[in-house]
Amino acid sequence: MRRTVTAVVPALLGYFILSGLNCCRHLCLVPIASLKLFNSATGVWNVIQAQPLFLNSSALLRRKNGVLYCTMKSTSHSHTQTATEEKQQQKSPQKIKVPPQKQMKEVSKIGADYEAVIGIETHVQLSTLTKAFCSCPYSYGAQPNTCICPVCMGLPGALPVLNSKVIECAVKLALALNCRLSFSSKFDRKQYFYPDLPKGYQISQFDIPIATGGSIDLDLPLEFGGGHRRFGITRIHMEEDAGKLMHSGNGSYSQVDLNRAGVPLLEIVSEPDMRTGIEASEYAAELQRVVRYLGVSNGNMQEGSLRCDVNVSVRPIGQAEFGTKVEIKNLNSFSAINRAIDFEISRQVNLHSQGQQDSIVQETRLWEEEGKWMVFFENTTATDPIPFLVQKTVTMRKKEGLADYRYFPEPDLPEVVLTKAYMDSVGKSLPELPEAKRRRYEEMGLSMQDVLFLANDIAVADFFDATIQKGADVKLAANWIMGDIAAYLKNEKLSIIDIKLVPHELAELIASIKSGTISGKIGKEITDLGDIEKMVDKVIAENPKQLEQYRSGKTKLQGYFAGQVMKASKGKANPGILNKVLVEKLNAKV
């Protein structure tokens, strides 16, 4: 039997009841003075006082699914903070990110009774110099309403002119995803009202898109079980983006930025072939790799260049017809896609198992990425509550049907007509795609772990290919790139195109190590004069007292400085170059 405490009886005085933690016969009395609860609104721990809070029915201690947590309704005095308290919270925010110890188990049970059906609509923002139907440039992060004109503002009398680069990008992506291209397609007006849509409609493609019926291949990472997957692509169509609303801090008003209005998009609609959150997130990651390989988009999710809307439904195993689908928005990372789908599957399975499947309606839900901090106690003897983040989907609006958009052909734009010669010329310009590259690396004898790492980033793949073209051993080149070079890039927050090491130098280094001319340890030394000088300058600047002593005659401190530089370089600084630079710097005239 589970119990929920909704009030504190006066007879308990300084104690608060925590019941049902393990079973009904366990009763926990926690002294009020020592009970700390995590406040999800402010992000700090609060010590609950004996009065007057516990005589207020707005403070409730609840327990759900084995998790004990506290919610507090806001009152005017409870949110009052001094400026000093606010600054202290900003300076030292809580960084407790303990993963939940007790999660829903429905996802793991789904294979027994229910099957999830998942499809994704992906919007890819194209890296064209100008917008889709006007000559305005678009620059992410530009000042609001500085990249606009009468066309993208939707002013009366302004006529759209299609950017030919949009067609080229669409054809490239369609060929890369094995789609059938339409020799003749058209644009349509998708009509709906929203403050950031200045025309009152969006130029899109409805019944005759530029491409249909494709597929995408990918390899699941080994930590998720590995294996090859192929997912169908229903269609690809061209359209324009809307503007952006910027809401005020208190929510009293919103401002409209039309910089993004008219930016070209390609929407890729998948078949409902995915069954888990992992498959869906890996599908999205593979799409990102493809558009980056093609050069049609930077695919940066944090900039909105790649946005995914996920459709999820569940059905009993063996049932042919689909369940009611729910669309999830606000997914700004691959991990968010995975978590949101797993949560939504759990929610729908719970409703099915309780006989409430009719309450699942076709709607749009938002993923609350920030979530709410809650706490629970591992057992009745635990003294410290464990915080964790609870994320969920929430209803945004009922899903519109196709009839609600009142599509009709765009009268201001002609049909898009493609020729066989044009398709062939674009096809010949395609680079080696991620799937083909992975298969080629496999044939070289590399493990799947190596293959997935090297093919994930086109810049890394190009560096690797250039290195082995110079005669480097395939496995040694892969080890160097995945090991020391990758670690250096991570520590320095650099891309592989930013480092001074070039492929032919790495190939020569590998050849020297393989022939025994130098050892692997020497090969990993830092020999770049500029890098060593930076480390020496930093160590000298951090040790002014020792520098003064050295220049006063205690020259033995040179060893101290050398040790500090070697420590900073993790033992990789070339000793000869280091000592030469160190002597010059220590003896430099002030």
Coordinates of C-alpha atoms in Angstrom, one line a residue:
M1 CA 0.0 0.0 0.0
R2 CA 1.3 3.4 -0.9
R3 CA 0.7 6.5 1.2
T4 CA 1.1 10.2 0.3
V5 CA 1.5 12.8 3.1
T6 CA -0.5 15.9 2.4
A7 CA -0.3 17.6 5.7
V8 CA 1.5 17.5 9.0
V9 CA -0.5 16.9 12.1
P10 CA 0.4 19.1 15.0
A11 CA 1.1 16.1 17.3
L12 CA 4.2 15.3 15.2
L13 CA 5.7 18.7 16.0
G14 CA 9.2 18.6 14.7
Y15 CA 8.9 15.5 12.5
F16 CA 7.7 14.8 9.0
I17 CA 6.4 11.4 8.0
L18 CA 8.1 9.7 5.0
S19 CA 6.0 6.6 4.5
G20 CA 6.0 3.7 2.0
L21 CA 9.7 3.9 1.0
N22 CA 10.2 0.2 1.0
C23 CA 6.9 -1.3 2.1
C24 CA 3.9 -0.3 4.3
R25 CA 5.4 -1.5 7.5
H26 CA 8.4 0.9 7.3
L27 CA 7.8 4.3 8.7
C28 CA 10.4 7.0 8.5
L29 CA 10.4 10.0 10.8
V30 CA 12.8 12.7 9.5
P31 CA 13.6 15.6 11.8
I32 CA 12.4 18.8 10.1
A33 CA 15.6 20.7 11.0
S34 CA 17.7 18.2 9.0
L35 CA 15.4 17.7 6.0
K36 CA 16.9 19.2 2.8
L37 CA 14.9 19.4 -0.5
F38 CA 16.1 20.4 -3.9
N39 CA 14.2 23.4 -5.3
S40 CA 13.7 22.9 -9.1
A41 CA 12.8 26.5 -9.6
T42 CA 16.0 28.0 -8.2
G43 CA 18.4 25.1 -8.6
V44 CA 19.5 25.1 -4.9
W45 CA 19.0 23.0 -1.9
N46 CA 16.6 24.4 0.7
V47 CA 16.5 23.5 4.4
I48 CA 12.9 23.1 5.4
Q49 CA 12.0 25.0 8.5
A50 CA 9.6 23.8 11.2
Q51 CA 7.4 26.8 10.7
P52 CA 5.4 28.3 9.1
L53 CA 6.0 26.1 6.0
F54 CA 4.7 22.8 7.3
L55 CA 1.5 24.4 8.4
N56 CA 0.9 25.5 4.8
S57 CA -0.9 23.0 2.6
S58 CA 1.0 24.2 -0.5
A59 CA 4.0 22.2 0.6
L60 CA 3.4 18.6 -0.2
L61 CA 5.7 15.6 0.0
R62 CA 4.7 13.0 -2.5
R63 CA 5.8 9.6 -3.7
K64 CA 5.3 8.2 -7.2
N65 CA 6.9 5.1 -8.8
G66 CA 9.2 4.6 -5.8
V67 CA 10.5 8.1 -5.9
L68 CA 10.0 10.6 -3.1
Y69 CA 9.9 14.2 -4.1
C70 CA 8.7 17.6 -3.0
T71 CA 6.7 20.2 -4.9
M72 CA 6.0 23.7 -3.7
K73 CA 3.5 26.2 -5.0
S74 CA 4.9 29.7 -5.4
T75 CA 3.8 32.5 -3.1
S76 CA 4.8 36.1 -3.3
H77 CA 7.1 36.0 -0.3
S78 CA 8.7 32.6 -1.2
H79 CA 10.4 34.0 -4.3
T80 CA 11.8 37.1 -2.7
Q81 CA 15.6 37.1 -3.0
T82 CA 18.2 39.7 -2.1
A83 CA 20.6 40.8 -4.8
T84 CA 23.4 39.1 -2.9
E85 CA 21.7 35.8 -2.9
E86 CA 20.9 36.0 -6.6
K87 CA 24.5 36.8 -7.4
Q88 CA 25.8 33.9 -5.2
Q89 CA 23.5 31.5 -7.1
Q90 CA 24.8 32.8 -10.4
K91 CA 28.4 32.5 -9.4
S92 CA 28.1 29.0 -8.0
P93 CA 25.3 27.2 -9.7
Q94 CA 24.5 23.6 -8.6
K95 CA 26.3 21.1 -10.8
I96 CA 24.7 18.0 -9.3
K97 CA 23.8 15.8 -12.2
V98 CA 23.1 12.4 -10.6
P99 CA 21.4 10.0 -13.0
P100 CA 18.1 8.7 -11.8
Q101 CA 18.5 5.6 -9.7
K102 CA 15.0 4.4 -10.3
Q103 CA 13.7 4.8 -13.9
M104 CA 10.6 3.5 -15.6
K105 CA 11.0 -0.1 -16.7
E106 CA 8.3 -0.1 -19.3
V107 CA 10.8 0.3 -22.3
S108 CA 12.6 -2.9 -21.4
K109 CA 9.3 -4.7 -21.1
I110 CA 7.9 -3.5 -24.4
G111 CA 9.1 -6.4 -26.5
A112 CA 6.9 -8.8 -24.7
D113 CA 3.5 -7.1 -25.3
Y114 CA 3.9 -3.9 -27.4
E115 CA 5.8 -2.6 -30.4
A116 CA 6.8 1.0 -30.9
V117 CA 6.5 2.5 -34.4
I118 CA 8.6 5.6 -35.0
G119 CA 9.0 8.0 -38.0
I120 CA 11.0 11.2 -38.2
E121 CA 10.5 14.4 -40.1
T122 CA 13.8 16.2 -40.5
H123 CA 14.3 19.8 -41.6
V124 CA 17.7 20.6 -43.0
Q125 CA 18.7 24.2 -43.4
L126 CA 20.7 24.7 -46.6
S127 CA 24.0 26.4 -46.7
T128 CA 23.2 28.7 -49.7
L129 CA 24.5 32.2 -49.9
T130 CA 21.0 33.7 -50.3
K131 CA 17.5 32.7 -49.2
A132 CA 15.1 30.5 -51.2
F133 CA 13.1 33.1 -53.0
C134 CA 15.0 36.4 -52.7
S135 CA 18.6 37.7 -52.7
C136 CA 18.8 38.3 -48.9
P137 CA 21.8 36.6 -47.3
Y138 CA 21.3 34.8 -44.0
S139 CA 23.9 34.8 -41.2
Y140 CA 23.2 32.8 -38.0
G141 CA 23.4 35.2 -35.0
A142 CA 23.0 38.4 -37.0
Q143 CA 21.2 41.3 -35.4
P144 CA 17.4 40.8 -35.6
N145 CA 15.6 41.9 -38.8
T146 CA 18.8 42.9 -40.6
C147 CA 18.6 40.2 -43.3
I148 CA 15.2 41.0 -44.7
C149 CA 13.5 42.5 -47.8
P150 CA 9.9 42.9 -49.1
V151 CA 9.8 39.3 -50.4
C152 CA 10.8 37.6 -47.1
M153 CA 8.6 40.1 -45.2
G154 CA 5.6 39.1 -47.2
L155 CA 4.8 42.6 -48.4
P156 CA 2.0 43.0 -51.0
G157 CA 3.3 43.0 -54.6
A158 CA 6.6 41.2 -53.8
L159 CA 7.2 38.2 -56.0
P160 CA 9.3 35.2 -55.2
V161 CA 12.1 34.0 -57.5
L162 CA 13.5 30.4 -56.9
N163 CA 17.2 30.1 -56.0
S164 CA 18.6 27.5 -58.4
K165 CA 21.1 26.3 -55.7
V166 CA 18.2 25.0 -53.7
I167 CA 17.3 22.6 -56.5
E168 CA 20.9 21.5 -56.8
C169 CA 21.0 20.7 -53.1
A170 CA 17.7 18.8 -53.2
V171 CA 18.9 16.7 -56.2
K172 CA 22.2 15.9 -54.4
L173 CA 20.4 14.8 -51.2
A174 CA 17.8 12.8 -53.1
L175 CA 20.5 10.9 -55.1
A176 CA 22.5 10.3 -51.9
L177 CA 19.4 8.8 -50.2
N178 CA 18.6 6.6 -53.2
C179 CA 15.3 8.5 -54.0
R180 CA 13.4 8.7 -57.2
L181 CA 13.6 12.2 -58.6
S182 CA 10.5 13.8 -60.1
F183 CA 11.2 15.2 -63.6
S184 CA 8.4 17.8 -62.9
S185 CA 7.4 19.0 -59.4
K186 CA 5.6 22.1 -58.1
F187 CA 5.4 24.4 -55.1
D188 CA 2.3 24.8 -53.0
R189 CA 1.0 27.3 -50.4
K190 CA 0.7 25.7 -46.9
Q191 CA -1.6 28.2 -45.1
Y192 CA -1.7 28.7 -41.3
F193 CA -1.4 31.7 -39.0
Y194 CA 1.5 32.3 -36.7
P195 CA 3.1 35.7 -35.8
D196 CA 6.5 34.7 -37.3
L197 CA 4.9 33.8 -40.7
P198 CA 4.6 37.2 -42.4
K199 CA 2.7 36.0 -45.5
G200 CA 0.2 33.9 -43.7
Y201 CA 1.3 30.9 -45.6
Q202 CA 4.5 28.9 -46.2
I203 CA 5.8 28.0 -49.7
S204 CA 6.3 24.3 -49.6
Q205 CA 5.6 21.2 -51.7
F206 CA 2.5 19.1 -51.1
D207 CA 1.4 16.3 -53.5
I208 CA 4.3 16.4 -56.0
P209 CA 7.6 16.6 -54.1
I210 CA 10.9 16.7 -55.8
A211 CA 11.9 13.2 -54.6
T212 CA 10.2 10.1 -53.2
G213 CA 10.9 6.5 -52.2
G214 CA 14.5 6.3 -50.9
S215 CA 16.5 4.6 -48.2
I216 CA 19.4 5.2 -45.8
D217 CA 21.8 2.7 -44.4
L218 CA 23.7 2.9 -41.1
D219 CA 25.6 0.9 -38.6
L220 CA 24.6 1.0 -34.9
P221 CA 27.4 1.7 -32.5
L222 CA 28.8 -1.4 -30.7
E223 CA 27.7 -0.1 -27.3
F224 CA 24.1 -0.3 -28.5
G225 CA 24.4 -3.8 -29.8
G226 CA 25.8 -3.0 -33.2
G227 CA 24.3 -4.3 -36.4
H228 CA 23.3 -2.8 -39.8
R229 CA 20.0 -1.0 -40.4
R230 CA 18.2 0.3 -43.4
F231 CA 15.4 2.8 -43.0
G232 CA 13.0 3.9 -45.8
I233 CA 12.6 7.5 -46.9
T234 CA 9.1 8.5 -47.9
R235 CA 9.8 11.8 -49.5
I236 CA 12.0 14.9 -49.8
H237 CA 10.6 18.3 -50.5
M238 CA 11.7 21.9 -50.7
E239 CA 10.2 24.7 -48.6
E240 CA 11.0 27.9 -46.8
D241 CA 11.6 28.5 -43.1
A242 CA 9.5 30.8 -40.9
G243 CA 10.8 33.6 -38.7
K244 CA 11.6 33.4 -35.0
L245 CA 9.7 34.6 -31.9
M246 CA 11.8 35.9 -29.1
H247 CA 9.8 35.9 -25.8
S248 CA 10.4 38.4 -23.0
G249 CA 11.7 37.1 -19.7
N250 CA 8.3 37.6 -17.9
G251 CA 6.3 36.4 -20.9
S252 CA 4.3 39.6 -21.2
Y253 CA 5.3 40.2 -24.9
S254 CA 7.1 38.6 -27.8
Q255 CA 9.3 40.1 -30.5
V256 CA 9.5 38.8 -34.1
D257 CA 12.8 38.3 -35.9
L258 CA 12.3 37.7 -39.6
N259 CA 16.0 37.0 -40.5
R260 CA 15.2 33.3 -40.8
A261 CA 12.0 33.8 -42.9
G262 CA 12.6 32.5 -46.4
V263 CA 15.7 30.5 -45.6
P264 CA 15.7 27.3 -47.8
L265 CA 14.9 24.0 -46.1
L266 CA 14.7 20.4 -47.3
E267 CA 12.3 18.3 -45.3
I268 CA 13.1 14.5 -45.2
V269 CA 10.2 12.3 -44.1
S270 CA 11.1 8.8 -43.1
E271 CA 9.1 5.7 -43.3
P272 CA 7.8 4.4 -39.9
D273 CA 10.6 1.8 -39.8
M274 CA 12.3 2.6 -36.5
R275 CA 11.4 0.7 -33.3
T276 CA 13.6 2.2 -30.6
G277 CA 14.9 5.6 -29.5
I278 CA 18.5 4.4 -30.3
E279 CA 17.5 3.6 -33.9
A280 CA 15.8 7.0 -34.3
S281 CA 18.8 9.0 -32.9
E282 CA 21.3 7.1 -35.0
Y283 CA 19.1 7.7 -38.1
A284 CA 19.2 11.4 -37.4
A285 CA 23.0 11.3 -36.8
E286 CA 23.4 9.5 -40.1
L287 CA 21.4 12.2 -41.9
Q288 CA 23.6 14.8 -40.4
R289 CA 26.7 12.9 -41.7
V290 CA 25.2 12.7 -45.2
V291 CA 24.4 16.4 -45.5
R292 CA 27.8 17.4 -44.1
Y293 CA 29.5 15.0 -46.6
L294 CA 27.5 16.5 -49.4
G295 CA 28.2 20.1 -48.2
V296 CA 24.5 21.1 -48.5
S297 CA 24.3 22.0 -44.8
N298 CA 26.4 22.3 -41.7
G299 CA 23.9 20.2 -39.9
N300 CA 24.4 22.0 -36.5
M301 CA 21.5 21.1 -34.3
Q302 CA 22.4 23.9 -31.8
E303 CA 21.9 26.5 -34.6
G304 CA 18.7 24.9 -35.9
S305 CA 20.3 23.8 -39.1
L306 CA 19.0 20.3 -38.5
R307 CA 15.7 19.9 -36.7
C308 CA 13.8 16.7 -36.0
D309 CA 10.1 16.1 -35.2
V310 CA 9.5 12.6 -34.1
N311 CA 6.2 10.6 -34.5
V312 CA 5.7 7.8 -32.0
S313 CA 2.9 5.3 -31.6
V314 CA 2.7 1.9 -30.0
R315 CA 0.6 -1.2 -30.8
P316 CA 0.2 -4.7 -29.4
I317 CA 2.6 -7.2 -30.9
G318 CA 1.0 -8.8 -34.0
Q319 CA -1.4 -6.0 -34.7
A320 CA -1.1 -4.8 -38.3
E321 CA -2.7 -1.3 -38.0
F322 CA -0.8 1.5 -36.5
G323 CA -1.7 3.1 -33.1
T324 CA -2.5 6.8 -32.7
K325 CA 0.7 8.7 -33.4
V326 CA 2.0 11.6 -31.3
E327 CA 4.4 14.2 -32.6
I328 CA 7.3 15.4 -30.4
K329 CA 9.0 18.7 -31.0
N330 CA 11.8 20.7 -29.3
L331 CA 14.5 18.0 -29.8
N332 CA 17.8 19.8 -30.1
S333 CA 20.2 16.8 -29.7
F334 CA 20.5 13.2 -30.6
S335 CA 20.4 12.1 -27.0
A336 CA 17.2 14.2 -26.5
I337 CA 15.7 12.3 -29.4
N338 CA 16.5 9.0 -27.7
R339 CA 15.3 10.0 -24.3
A340 CA 12.1 11.7 -25.5
I341 CA 11.1 8.6 -27.6
D342 CA 11.8 6.2 -24.7
F343 CA 9.7 8.4 -22.4
E344 CA 6.8 8.6 -24.9
I345 CA 6.9 4.9 -25.5
S346 CA 6.6 4.3 -21.7
R347 CA 3.8 6.8 -21.4
Q348 CA 1.7 5.2 -24.2
V349 CA 2.5 1.6 -23.0
N350 CA 1.3 2.6 -19.5
L351 CA -2.0 3.9 -20.9
H352 CA -2.5 0.8 -23.0
S353 CA -1.8 -1.5 -20.1
Q354 CA -4.3 0.4 -18.0
G355 CA -7.0 0.1 -20.7
Q356 CA -6.8 3.9 -21.4
Q357 CA -5.5 3.7 -25.0
D358 CA -8.5 5.9 -26.1
S359 CA -6.9 8.8 -24.2
I360 CA -3.9 8.8 -26.6
V361 CA -4.8 11.4 -29.1
Q362 CA -3.1 12.8 -32.2
E363 CA -1.3 15.8 -30.9
T364 CA 1.9 17.7 -30.8
R365 CA 3.9 17.4 -27.6
L366 CA 7.0 19.2 -26.4
W367 CA 10.0 17.6 -24.8
E368 CA 11.0 19.3 -21.6
E369 CA 14.8 19.1 -21.9
E370 CA 15.4 21.1 -18.7
G371 CA 13.0 19.0 -16.8
K372 CA 12.4 19.2 -13.1
W373 CA 14.8 18.3 -10.3
M374 CA 13.4 15.8 -7.8
V375 CA 14.9 13.8 -4.9
F376 CA 14.6 10.4 -3.4
F377 CA 16.1 8.3 -0.6
E378 CA 17.7 5.0 -1.4
N379 CA 16.4 3.4 1.8
T380 CA 14.9 4.3 5.2
T381 CA 18.3 4.8 6.8
A382 CA 19.6 7.2 4.2
T383 CA 20.4 10.6 5.5
D384 CA 21.0 12.5 2.2
P385 CA 18.4 12.7 -0.5
I386 CA 19.7 12.0 -4.0
P387 CA 18.7 14.5 -6.7
F388 CA 17.9 13.6 -10.3
L389 CA 16.4 15.2 -13.3
V390 CA 13.0 14.1 -14.5
Q391 CA 12.3 14.9 -18.2
K392 CA 9.0 14.4 -19.9
T393 CA 6.8 15.3 -22.9
V394 CA 3.9 17.7 -22.4
T395 CA 0.9 18.6 -24.6
M396 CA 1.5 21.6 -26.9
R397 CA -1.5 21.5 -29.2
K398 CA -3.8 19.2 -31.1
K399 CA -2.2 18.0 -34.4
E400 CA -3.5 19.7 -37.5
G401 CA -4.7 17.6 -40.4
L402 CA -3.9 18.2 -44.0
A403 CA -7.3 19.8 -44.6
D404 CA -6.4 22.5 -42.0
Y405 CA -3.6 23.8 -44.1
R406 CA -5.7 24.3 -47.2
Y407 CA -2.9 23.5 -49.7
F408 CA -3.2 24.9 -53.2
P409 CA -0.6 25.4 -56.0
E410 CA 1.7 28.4 -55.6
P411 CA 0.6 30.7 -58.5
D412 CA 3.7 32.9 -58.4
L413 CA 6.2 30.1 -59.1
P414 CA 6.6 27.9 -62.2
E415 CA 7.0 24.1 -62.1
V416 CA 10.5 22.7 -61.3
V417 CA 11.5 20.7 -64.4
L418 CA 14.6 18.5 -64.3
T419 CA 16.4 16.8 -67.2
K420 CA 18.2 13.5 -67.3
A421 CA 21.4 15.3 -68.2
Y422 CA 21.2 17.6 -65.2
M423 CA 20.5 14.7 -62.8
D424 CA 23.5 12.8 -64.2
S425 CA 25.8 15.8 -63.9
V426 CA 24.8 16.3 -60.3
G427 CA 25.2 12.6 -59.6
K428 CA 28.8 12.7 -60.9
S429 CA 29.7 15.5 -58.5
L430 CA 28.7 13.4 -55.4
P431 CA 31.5 12.6 -53.0
E432 CA 32.0 9.2 -51.4
L433 CA 29.2 8.9 -48.9
P434 CA 29.5 7.7 -45.2
E435 CA 28.0 4.2 -46.0
A436 CA 30.4 3.6 -48.9
K437 CA 33.3 4.8 -46.8
R438 CA 32.5 2.5 -43.9
R439 CA 32.3 -0.5 -46.2
R440 CA 35.7 0.5 -47.8
Y441 CA 37.3 0.8 -44.4
E442 CA 35.9 -2.6 -43.4
E443 CA 37.6 -4.1 -46.4
M444 CA 40.9 -2.6 -45.2
G445 CA 40.6 -4.8 -42.2
L446 CA 39.7 -2.2 -39.6
S447 CA 37.4 -3.0 -36.8
M448 CA 33.8 -1.6 -36.7
Q449 CA 34.8 0.6 -33.8
D450 CA 37.6 2.1 -35.9
V451 CA 35.3 2.4 -39.0
L452 CA 32.6 4.3 -37.1
F453 CA 35.1 6.7 -35.6
L454 CA 36.9 7.5 -38.8
A455 CA 33.8 7.8 -41.0
N456 CA 31.9 10.0 -38.5
D457 CA 33.5 13.2 -39.5
I458 CA 34.4 13.9 -43.2
A459 CA 37.4 16.0 -42.1
V460 CA 38.8 13.1 -40.1
A461 CA 38.1 10.7 -42.9
D462 CA 39.8 12.9 -45.4
F463 CA 42.9 13.2 -43.1
F464 CA 43.0 9.4 -42.7
D465 CA 42.6 8.8 -46.5
A466 CA 45.4 11.3 -47.3
T467 CA 47.7 9.7 -44.7
I468 CA 47.3 6.1 -46.1
Q469 CA 47.7 7.4 -49.6
K470 CA 51.2 8.5 -48.6
G471 CA 52.0 4.9 -47.8
A472 CA 51.2 4.8 -44.0
D473 CA 50.2 1.5 -42.4
V474 CA 46.4 1.5 -42.2
K475 CA 46.1 0.3 -38.6
L476 CA 48.9 2.5 -37.3
A477 CA 47.3 5.5 -39.0
A478 CA 44.0 4.7 -37.5
N479 CA 45.5 4.2 -34.1
W480 CA 47.3 7.6 -34.2
I481 CA 44.2 9.5 -35.3
M482 CA 41.9 7.8 -32.8
G483 CA 44.4 8.0 -30.0
D484 CA 46.9 10.8 -29.5
I485 CA 45.5 13.1 -32.2
A486 CA 41.9 12.7 -31.1
A487 CA 42.9 13.3 -27.5
Y488 CA 44.8 16.5 -28.5
L489 CA 41.9 17.8 -30.4
K490 CA 39.5 17.2 -27.5
N491 CA 41.8 18.9 -25.0
E492 CA 42.5 21.9 -27.2
K493 CA 38.9 22.0 -28.5
L494 CA 40.1 22.0 -32.1
S495 CA 39.1 20.4 -35.4
I496 CA 41.6 18.2 -37.2
I497 CA 41.8 20.8 -40.0
D498 CA 43.1 23.3 -37.4
I499 CA 46.3 21.4 -36.4
K500 CA 49.7 21.9 -37.9
L501 CA 50.3 18.3 -38.5
V502 CA 49.6 17.3 -42.1
P503 CA 48.9 13.8 -43.5
H504 CA 52.3 13.4 -45.2
E505 CA 54.1 14.3 -42.0
L506 CA 52.1 11.7 -40.0
A507 CA 52.8 9.1 -42.8
E508 CA 56.6 9.8 -42.5
L509 CA 56.4 9.6 -38.7
I510 CA 54.6 6.2 -38.8
A511 CA 57.1 4.9 -41.4
S512 CA 60.0 6.0 -39.1
I513 CA 58.4 4.2 -36.1
K514 CA 57.6 1.1 -38.1
S515 CA 61.2 0.9 -39.5
G516 CA 62.7 1.3 -36.0
T517 CA 64.4 4.6 -36.8
I518 CA 62.6 6.3 -33.9
S519 CA 60.6 4.8 -31.0
G520 CA 56.9 5.3 -30.6
K521 CA 57.6 7.4 -27.5
I522 CA 59.8 9.8 -29.3
G523 CA 57.3 10.0 -32.1
K524 CA 54.7 11.3 -29.7
E525 CA 56.9 14.1 -28.4
I526 CA 55.9 17.7 -28.9
T527 CA 58.5 19.3 -31.1
D528 CA 56.6 22.3 -32.3
L529 CA 58.6 25.4 -31.2
G530 CA 55.6 27.6 -30.9
D531 CA 53.7 25.1 -28.6
I532 CA 56.7 24.7 -26.3
E533 CA 57.2 28.4 -26.1
K534 CA 53.6 28.9 -25.0
M535 CA 54.0 26.3 -22.3
V536 CA 57.2 27.9 -21.1
D537 CA 55.7 31.4 -21.0
K538 CA 52.8 30.1 -19.0
V539 CA 54.9 28.3 -16.4
I540 CA 57.2 31.4 -16.0
A541 CA 54.2 33.7 -15.6
E542 CA 52.7 31.4 -12.9
N543 CA 55.9 31.3 -10.9
P544 CA 57.2 34.9 -10.5
K545 CA 58.8 34.2 -7.1
Q546 CA 60.9 31.3 -8.5
L547 CA 61.8 33.5 -11.5
E548 CA 63.1 36.2 -9.3
Q549 CA 65.2 33.7 -7.3
Y550 CA 66.6 32.2 -10.5
R551 CA 67.6 35.6 -11.8
S552 CA 69.2 36.3 -8.4
G553 CA 71.6 33.5 -8.9
K554 CA 69.8 30.3 -8.0
T555 CA 70.2 28.8 -11.4
K556 CA 69.4 25.3 -10.1
L557 CA 65.7 26.4 -10.3
Q558 CA 66.0 25.7 -14.1
G559 CA 65.2 22.1 -13.3
Y560 CA 62.1 23.2 -11.4
F561 CA 60.8 25.2 -14.4
A562 CA 61.7 22.3 -16.8
G563 CA 59.7 19.9 -14.5
Q564 CA 56.7 22.2 -14.5
V565 CA 56.7 22.4 -18.3
M566 CA 57.0 18.6 -18.7
K567 CA 54.1 18.2 -16.3
A568 CA 52.0 20.6 -18.3
S569 CA 52.9 18.7 -21.5
K570 CA 52.3 15.4 -19.8
G571 CA 55.9 14.4 -20.5
K572 CA 55.6 15.0 -24.3
A573 CA 57.7 18.1 -24.7
N574 CA 61.0 17.4 -26.5
P575 CA 63.7 17.8 -23.8
G576 CA 66.3 19.4 -26.2
I577 CA 63.9 22.0 -27.5
L578 CA 62.5 22.6 -24.1
N579 CA 65.8 23.3 -22.4
K580 CA 66.9 25.7 -25.2
V581 CA 63.7 27.7 -25.0
L582 CA 63.7 27.7 -21.2
V583 CA 67.3 29.1 -21.0
E584 CA 66.5 31.8 -23.4
K585 CA 63.3 32.8 -21.6
L586 CA 64.8 32.6 -18.1
N587 CA 67.8 34.7 -19.0
A588 CA 65.9 37.2 -21.1
K589 CA 66.5 40.8 -20.1
V590 CA 63.5 42.5 -18.6

